[in-house]
Amino acid sequence: MKLWEKYHLARTADEALALLSNYSGEAQIVAGGTDLLIDLQQPEKAHQRPKALIDVTCAADMNTIQLEDGIFTVGAAVTHAAVVKSALLERYATCLVESCGVVGGPQVRNVGTLGGNVAHALPAGDGTTSLVALDAQALVGWGDGRREWLPITALFKGAGVSALDSHRDLLIAFRFNACKAGEGCAFKRIMRPQGVALPILGCAVWIALESDNETIRDARICLAPVSQTPTRAADTEAALRGQPANAETIERAVAVAHKTLHPRTSKYRATGEYRREMIGTLLRGALPRAFERAATGQAKAEGVGA
Amino acid sequence: MSEIRLIVNGVEHVLDVPESRTLAEVLRYDLKLTGTKIGCNEAECGICTVHVDGTPVNSCIYPVFRAEGRRITTIEGLANGSLHPLQREFIAHSAVQCGFCTPGLIMTAAALLEENPDPDEHDIKVALKDTYCRCTGYTSVINAIRSAASVKRGEEPLPPNEPEVSEPLKHISVSEPVQDIEDRVTGRAKYTDDYVFDGMLFGRTLRARYPHARILRIDTSRAKALPGVRAVLTADDVPGENVHGLVYLDWDVLCKDKVRYMGDAVAIVAADTQEIADQAVELIEVDYEPLPVVADPVYARTPDAPLVHEGREAGNLLKHIKVRHGDIDKGFAEADVIIERTYHTPTTEHAFLEPECAIGVPAGYDSEHDKLTVYVGSQIPYQDRNQIARAMGVPDEAVRVKGVLIGGGFGGKEDIAGQIHVAMLANATGKPVKMLYSRSESLLFHPKRHATVIRIKTGAKRDGTLTAVEAELYGDGGAYASLSDKVMTRATTHATGPYHVPNAKIDCYAMYTNNPPSGAFRGFGVTQSAFAVEQNMDLVAEALGIDPVEFRLKNAQRVGVATATGQVLRESVGLIESIEKVNADMRAGDFKWSWRDGGYAYGWGIACAYKNTGLGGGAPDRSDAEVEAFEDGTVEVRTSSADMGQGLIAVLAQIAAEELGLPYKKVRVLLSDTDKTPNGGPTTASRQTFMSGNAVRYAAGSLRALLSKVAAEELDTPPDRLRFEEGLIRENGHSIGFDQVVRLAKGQGLATKILHEYYGPKTQPLGTGGDMHFAFSYATQAALVSVELSTGVVRVHRIISATDIGRAINPLLVQGQIEGGIVMAMGNCLSESYIVEEGVPWTRYLARYKMPSIKHTPEIKSYLVEHRSSDGPYGAKGVGEIPSINTSPAICNAIYNAVGVRVYSIPVDQDALYRAMQRGDREVFTAWHDVK
């Protein structure tokens, strides 16, 4: 089955955008291809097969992990494996390593990219969930030539629907603050052993403690999927702010989360009731880790490859 | 077409290929490096793994133009003069069965060893998490990788984990390697899709658009007009009878009037390229009138259900199977405790890693092919031939089926797939035609394990004596009969479990529905009934306050008791020993049935099983084998029986070597060629060690007698004083070479080729009493599981098994069957479910069918029990299916002991289990596919 006709290896983001423009909507960006190539095989997608694929995995300016002035810039074509291997990310953005470390198996992590995970706009992409908790911004190259940094949540328009048109626009990079002293983050998820290989629920948390190392100054939480797009759990975050970083606070946050979040039943994946219960399980698992990392300044990614 | 430069295994290639190619396609089809296998085309199974600049990737979804200028390493490039340590240790540890996934496992492991010279079990499980093997169960794979790492570090290899056996002979009860095993670790082994013929065309099948519909019109004109299309065939083009089937002839070769499931074939195409064939299929126009769908077997039996096959007097009832034994009313009247429950098991999928493939070569294509020849990895070559010949309207002898290596079968390669279609297309075009199914097509088309609903009522006296079993089973036979009759008969006759039950009444209804057909799958119906039987056993034991092990021991079948079909067991009943072995290991140390620790509930569970060897039920069971001795002192064994990875090649060679006193390597085995090998019968029912093993043993014995006479004359001694040892024929200090005796015999005009037609001991049909089967294997398994209290996640930590297989002809291969069977059964219990909604499969991709990966592999301890079967070769009976039968109930009994919730339907649903635990419910009926 011919899934595309022409294949271009772009060496820079600009070259990729120029190629897209030349094809006027008949070409599509491909990164690792671990989702796209499978999608294109589906008979019902036959009419959507592109004339050309523009491969960005070798685009030099989309392949770096940089930490400058406390801000990480991670290229969209950085693979999950590269994220996992980055000692800097493990230390200063631990949740991203933990989330990228549970995607697929090694062969998929070796080619699948962080940009691909976000571009797919699934309600519960693992890397995406952590980027939301890290309050990341995304650098978008629009088809009309503009480049702009957007809050990552602005990229998601619905389940599997991205603000970007992969036939015209390009996701170039992400940036987010590295964890400073008193800050820590963690990711946990629950998979279902049966059926489709998507998580039942993922949870990324970021915590900032006051200088007393005991009071929560700020919190960001992304639980997914609880809605069509990856979103922050604002009420749960609010329940943490100003409270002591302890088990009682976590239970109060869980109670707020139970009251304010309403995960759906998705056939073949999970009942809404189970997902709701798992919100508690995940918060009870992830928050203490984030507290500890924030308090100690030590962080070692857990569960990679599980 | 565009130019690309690749460095593959150190050699630079400049190729002109379409830009749409994947790396796997270029390796396999352009560079002919067919060691890299394609299992799914969706980055799910990992068996296509190769290294790109040292990094392991799934080549099936790797666009080749991304690899421009890069260094690619494939399995063919791993051996550097001599075998890579991984290749050697995979052989030594018997970590290779069908071999189809082996290149992927080895390449994934090779990348791990480059990064980590001393990986522990966890590291190996992380690295190989997404590289699947359906045969081995992974334990031997883990051992092989650790051993290879040791060798690579310059240390000693680890010894293979040989099970203990009794009374080994020279070649029997010895773990000899399979003769072509080196080919399977180097990528040289050829499976059907690895064969290429000059001028070969590519086929594709148009399948039904609805699960149940009348065909109003088929228009192939647009497809025929497409350039490159060589043939488009429909029902009108079937030269002979438009029907096939293994038991009943009810399955259309190509549907004419109506379709009965989504996998039904409506038209077939042959074209110059696969792309054109795919395109042509989409151009065929079919008008349908959709009909109401029969979606489940219980509904199928109601009067208002539409008929799947019109004109059948019995309607949708495919078969009603009855077991009547003793007096059921008296049995329950004597009982102090009666437990009645209903259990559900799902449709499951074999997921052999090699999708179906067949190649038809027309008669007269070249000197090798003077008749219509079909290449296929099949479990039943002679029945393939018969079914092809019927559809082609020619005598059986006008067709040759040439079996090639099989990339896993498990029962799923017994029915016709593309065999008849390629024969038709080859005939129509005069050219060889290859038909390779995609994974999606494989999932859609081939017969599955029957979904069942089983109501079972068990009665026992206060002292623990079983008094009666009553059961009603519904089996979803799907759209065509396939082997439903036989499979559901086995489910029925085994529905008392391996116990002495004096009174039984069992009814089974195998039903036609519009779901994919159900057929043979390792365990053959007994997997389903055991799930119900063995949980009811625990329920009764609990109600009586008796230890479940004691309860089973008290009622266990033993020599002298009768089965529910009236068969008095005269020998080879090793059940009690198997229970005792497992029990002793399980209770070693500080034993408890359940405990809690750190957020986890732990529990042990136990279950027993038995499974017939051979067809039984009055079917004449026959296997023919030929043994020929050559002047160079070698011997060839021939039979059409199939080796789908279980190692039959080794078993037959060992038997011939033992009988003829030859070094093992002097024996070759040729299988599965209807022109060159006699009919060994179907490779099913755990029968080949027994049946073909006996045929080879008797043929070799006759050959030995013939050669003895010649040697006796030469050595001037009575024939009965001769000893056949290591290629020599000896008598008190004198000896003569085996090769020399063969030359002498031939010189005397004697044929040194013996054909033996072996008939298994006679069996009786169900309902007539007497021996329904000539042997049974027995097994006990104990499972240690944990349930995570905060999530409901179930993990299996340890399985202890003891299996009575009569004799282990090849202990490592037997252990491989046991370990592989257990892990496959864990999938049956915990993760696998082939989901169909109103006749439309939801499980269309492998990503929607989760089978156990290496990370699920528990610690497995397998004991062998060897209660000899007097008719089996050296006492052996079957092993292929028995390990897959009692794992599911053992796990579910363990879950109950751990958390007090009994699971009545599988796969175990962590969602439902967790919610039941939260609510304090004691029972879970919901399977995950019932979640609405």
PDB file of C-alpha atoms in Angstrom, chain A residues 1-9 11 30-35 37-38 41-44 46 49 53 55 57-58 85 102-111 189-197 200 265-275 277-278 281 284 304-306, chain B residues 2 18-22 40-44 46 49 55-58 61-63 65-66 68 70 108 115 122 126-131 274-275 278 282 790-793 830-832 835 837 842 844-845 847-850 855 907-911 914-915 918-919 928-929 931-932:
ATOM      1  CA  MET A   1       0.000   0.000   0.000  1.00  0.00           C
ATOM      2  CA  LYS A   2       1.455   3.350  -1.029  1.00  0.00           C
ATOM      3  CA  LEU A   3       0.885   5.714   1.877  1.00  0.00           C
ATOM      4  CA  TRP A   4       2.708   8.687   0.295  1.00  0.00           C
ATOM      5  CA  GLU A   5       4.621   9.421  -2.868  1.00  0.00           C
ATOM      6  CA  LYS A   6       7.464  11.821  -2.065  1.00  0.00           C
ATOM      7  CA  TYR A   7       9.597  11.876   1.047  1.00  0.00           C
ATOM      8  CA  HIS A   8      11.676  14.878   2.068  1.00  0.00           C
ATOM      9  CA  LEU A   9      14.206  15.075   4.872  1.00  0.00           C
ATOM     10  CA  ARG A  11      17.452  19.845   7.639  1.00  0.00           C
ATOM     11  CA  VAL A  30       6.152  13.448   9.911  1.00  0.00           C
ATOM     12  CA  ALA A  31       8.381  13.044  12.929  1.00  0.00           C
ATOM     13  CA  GLY A  32       8.812   9.585  14.472  1.00  0.00           C
ATOM     14  CA  GLY A  33       5.783   8.396  12.545  1.00  0.00           C
ATOM     15  CA  THR A  34       4.790   5.926  15.254  1.00  0.00           C
ATOM     16  CA  ASP A  35       1.248   7.308  15.193  1.00  0.00           C
ATOM     17  CA  LEU A  37       2.205   5.834   9.716  1.00  0.00           C
ATOM     18  CA  ILE A  38      -0.328   3.619  11.454  1.00  0.00           C
ATOM     19  CA  GLN A  41      -2.721   2.654   6.833  1.00  0.00           C
ATOM     20  CA  GLN A  42      -6.359   2.731   7.931  1.00  0.00           C
ATOM     21  CA  PRO A  43      -8.681   2.164   5.002  1.00  0.00           C
ATOM     22  CA  GLU A  44     -11.017   4.908   6.209  1.00  0.00           C
ATOM     23  CA  ALA A  46      -7.225   6.370   2.459  1.00  0.00           C
ATOM     24  CA  ARG A  49      -3.071  10.177   2.367  1.00  0.00           C
ATOM     25  CA  LEU A  53       5.840  13.541   3.858  1.00  0.00           C
ATOM     26  CA  ASP A  55      10.421  14.450   7.827  1.00  0.00           C
ATOM     27  CA  THR A  57      13.611  14.174  12.611  1.00  0.00           C
ATOM     28  CA  CYS A  58      16.920  15.429  11.156  1.00  0.00           C
ATOM     29  CA  LYS A  85      18.629  10.086  28.690  1.00  0.00           C
ATOM     30  CA  VAL A 102       6.626   5.036  29.920  1.00  0.00           C
ATOM     31  CA  VAL A 103       5.694   5.672  26.294  1.00  0.00           C
ATOM     32  CA  GLY A 104       5.711   2.457  24.242  1.00  0.00           C
ATOM     33  CA  GLY A 105       8.781   0.284  24.300  1.00  0.00           C
ATOM     34  CA  PRO A 106      12.393   1.223  23.551  1.00  0.00           C
ATOM     35  CA  GLN A 107      11.974   0.973  19.772  1.00  0.00           C
ATOM     36  CA  VAL A 108       9.077   3.425  19.832  1.00  0.00           C
ATOM     37  CA  ARG A 109      10.824   5.785  22.250  1.00  0.00           C
ATOM     38  CA  ASN A 110      13.869   5.756  19.980  1.00  0.00           C
ATOM     39  CA  VAL A 111      11.954   7.340  17.132  1.00  0.00           C
ATOM     40  CA  ARG A 189      -0.040   6.933  35.281  1.00  0.00           C
ATOM     41  CA  ILE A 190      -2.257   3.878  35.251  1.00  0.00           C
ATOM     42  CA  MET A 191      -2.472   1.652  32.223  1.00  0.00           C
ATOM     43  CA  ARG A 192      -5.019  -0.974  31.549  1.00  0.00           C
ATOM     44  CA  PRO A 193      -3.595  -4.345  30.631  1.00  0.00           C
ATOM     45  CA  GLN A 194      -6.487  -5.138  28.291  1.00  0.00           C
ATOM     46  CA  GLY A 195      -7.380  -3.542  25.034  1.00  0.00           C
ATOM     47  CA  VAL A 196      -6.033  -0.417  23.488  1.00  0.00           C
ATOM     48  CA  ALA A 197      -2.578   0.815  24.464  1.00  0.00           C
ATOM     49  CA  ILE A 200      -6.529   5.039  31.790  1.00  0.00           C
ATOM     50  CA  THR A 265     -16.326   6.362  30.761  1.00  0.00           C
ATOM     51  CA  SER A 266     -14.461   5.418  27.626  1.00  0.00           C
ATOM     52  CA  LYS A 267     -15.478   2.143  26.172  1.00  0.00           C
ATOM     53  CA  TYR A 268     -12.746  -0.474  26.281  1.00  0.00           C
ATOM     54  CA  ARG A 269     -10.566   1.716  28.479  1.00  0.00           C
ATOM     55  CA  ALA A 270     -12.148   2.614  31.787  1.00  0.00           C
ATOM     56  CA  THR A 271     -15.335   3.490  33.569  1.00  0.00           C
ATOM     57  CA  GLY A 272     -15.735   7.055  34.743  1.00  0.00           C
ATOM     58  CA  GLU A 273     -16.127   5.716  38.270  1.00  0.00           C
ATOM     59  CA  TYR A 274     -12.806   3.893  38.141  1.00  0.00           C
ATOM     60  CA  ARG A 275     -11.058   6.910  36.646  1.00  0.00           C
ATOM     61  CA  GLU A 277     -11.075   6.709  42.013  1.00  0.00           C
ATOM     62  CA  MET A 278      -7.738   6.644  40.234  1.00  0.00           C
ATOM     63  CA  THR A 281      -4.596   7.008  43.736  1.00  0.00           C
ATOM     64  CA  ARG A 284      -1.501  10.192  46.512  1.00  0.00           C
ATOM     65  CA  VAL A 304      11.191   4.538  33.312  1.00  0.00           C
ATOM     66  CA  GLY A 305      10.623   1.631  30.962  1.00  0.00           C
ATOM     67  CA  ALA A 306       7.861   0.157  33.120  1.00  0.00           C
TER      68      ALA A 306
ATOM     69  CA  SER B   2      14.518   7.694  -6.229  1.00  0.00           C
ATOM     70  CA  PRO B  18       9.874   4.220  -4.415  1.00  0.00           C
ATOM     71  CA  GLU B  19       9.990   6.929  -1.766  1.00  0.00           C
ATOM     72  CA  SER B  20       7.025   5.315  -0.054  1.00  0.00           C
ATOM     73  CA  ARG B  21       9.040   2.296   1.026  1.00  0.00           C
ATOM     74  CA  THR B  22       9.649   1.455   4.640  1.00  0.00           C
ATOM     75  CA  CYS B  40       2.129  -6.226  12.416  1.00  0.00           C
ATOM     76  CA  ASN B  41       3.139  -3.093  10.465  1.00  0.00           C
ATOM     77  CA  GLU B  42       2.034  -0.999  13.419  1.00  0.00           C
ATOM     78  CA  ALA B  43       5.105  -0.774  15.680  1.00  0.00           C
ATOM     79  CA  GLU B  44       3.394  -3.095  18.106  1.00  0.00           C
ATOM     80  CA  GLY B  46       8.775  -5.390  17.658  1.00  0.00           C
ATOM     81  CA  THR B  49      13.645  -4.591  14.959  1.00  0.00           C
ATOM     82  CA  THR B  55      19.797   2.201  17.784  1.00  0.00           C
ATOM     83  CA  PRO B  56      17.031  -0.416  17.714  1.00  0.00           C
ATOM     84  CA  VAL B  57      13.969   0.706  15.757  1.00  0.00           C
ATOM     85  CA  ASN B  58      10.836  -0.915  14.331  1.00  0.00           C
ATOM     86  CA  ILE B  61       7.163   1.924  10.270  1.00  0.00           C
ATOM     87  CA  TYR B  62      10.560   3.465   9.522  1.00  0.00           C
ATOM     88  CA  PRO B  63      10.433   5.337   6.194  1.00  0.00           C
ATOM     89  CA  PHE B  65      14.428   7.641   3.089  1.00  0.00           C
ATOM     90  CA  ARG B  66      14.999   8.675   6.683  1.00  0.00           C
ATOM     91  CA  GLU B  68      19.721   7.851   3.855  1.00  0.00           C
ATOM     92  CA  ARG B  70      22.999   5.476   7.694  1.00  0.00           C
ATOM     93  CA  THR B 108      16.637  -5.922  20.531  1.00  0.00           C
ATOM     94  CA  GLU B 115      24.723  -0.504  26.314  1.00  0.00           C
ATOM     95  CA  HIS B 122      14.579  -6.066  35.153  1.00  0.00           C
ATOM     96  CA  VAL B 126      12.565  -3.077  30.123  1.00  0.00           C
ATOM     97  CA  ALA B 127      14.561  -3.471  26.911  1.00  0.00           C
ATOM     98  CA  LEU B 128      12.394  -6.225  25.416  1.00  0.00           C
ATOM     99  CA  LYS B 129       9.058  -4.954  26.692  1.00  0.00           C
ATOM    100  CA  ASP B 130       7.688  -4.399  23.212  1.00  0.00           C
ATOM    101  CA  THR B 131       9.317  -7.281  21.375  1.00  0.00           C
ATOM    102  CA  GLN B 274       0.933  -5.524  -4.117  1.00  0.00           C
ATOM    103  CA  GLU B 275       0.002  -1.845  -4.491  1.00  0.00           C
ATOM    104  CA  ASP B 278      -4.684  -3.381  -3.098  1.00  0.00           C
ATOM    105  CA  GLU B 282     -11.035  -1.098  -3.747  1.00  0.00           C
ATOM    106  CA  SER B 790      -5.106   1.156  45.193  1.00  0.00           C
ATOM    107  CA  THR B 791      -5.654   0.213  41.531  1.00  0.00           C
ATOM    108  CA  GLY B 792      -6.893  -3.366  41.211  1.00  0.00           C
ATOM    109  CA  VAL B 793      -3.888  -4.232  39.044  1.00  0.00           C
ATOM    110  CA  LEU B 830      -5.633 -11.269  32.316  1.00  0.00           C
ATOM    111  CA  SER B 831      -5.524  -9.336  29.085  1.00  0.00           C
ATOM    112  CA  GLU B 832      -6.759 -10.977  25.915  1.00  0.00           C
ATOM    113  CA  ILE B 835     -13.973  -7.803  20.779  1.00  0.00           C
ATOM    114  CA  GLU B 837     -19.718  -5.546  18.297  1.00  0.00           C
ATOM    115  CA  TRP B 842     -13.343  -3.910  17.120  1.00  0.00           C
ATOM    116  CA  ARG B 844      -8.822  -4.804  14.041  1.00  0.00           C
ATOM    117  CA  TYR B 845      -5.239  -4.004  15.044  1.00  0.00           C
ATOM    118  CA  ALA B 847      -2.632  -2.541  19.348  1.00  0.00           C
ATOM    119  CA  ARG B 848      -6.164  -3.517  20.376  1.00  0.00           C
ATOM    120  CA  TYR B 849      -5.196  -7.000  21.444  1.00  0.00           C
ATOM    121  CA  LYS B 850      -2.909  -7.025  24.427  1.00  0.00           C
ATOM    122  CA  LYS B 855       7.410  -7.872  31.457  1.00  0.00           C
ATOM    123  CA  PRO B 907     -10.090 -11.326  31.074  1.00  0.00           C
ATOM    124  CA  VAL B 908      -9.943 -10.129  34.674  1.00  0.00           C
ATOM    125  CA  ASP B 909     -10.991  -6.517  34.642  1.00  0.00           C
ATOM    126  CA  GLN B 910      -8.939  -4.436  37.088  1.00  0.00           C
ATOM    127  CA  ASP B 911     -11.556  -1.690  36.823  1.00  0.00           C
ATOM    128  CA  TYR B 914     -11.201  -2.570  42.092  1.00  0.00           C
ATOM    129  CA  ARG B 915     -14.765  -1.291  42.257  1.00  0.00           C
ATOM    130  CA  GLN B 918     -14.332  -0.868  47.195  1.00  0.00           C
ATOM    131  CA  ARG B 919     -17.987  -1.821  47.448  1.00  0.00           C
ATOM    132  CA  TRP B 928     -14.124  -5.067  30.468  1.00  0.00           C
ATOM    133  CA  HIS B 929     -15.908  -5.334  27.157  1.00  0.00           C
ATOM    134  CA  VAL B 931     -18.379  -1.667  30.101  1.00  0.00           C
ATOM    135  CA  LYS B 932     -20.982   0.466  28.430  1.00  0.00           C
TER     136      LYS B 932
END
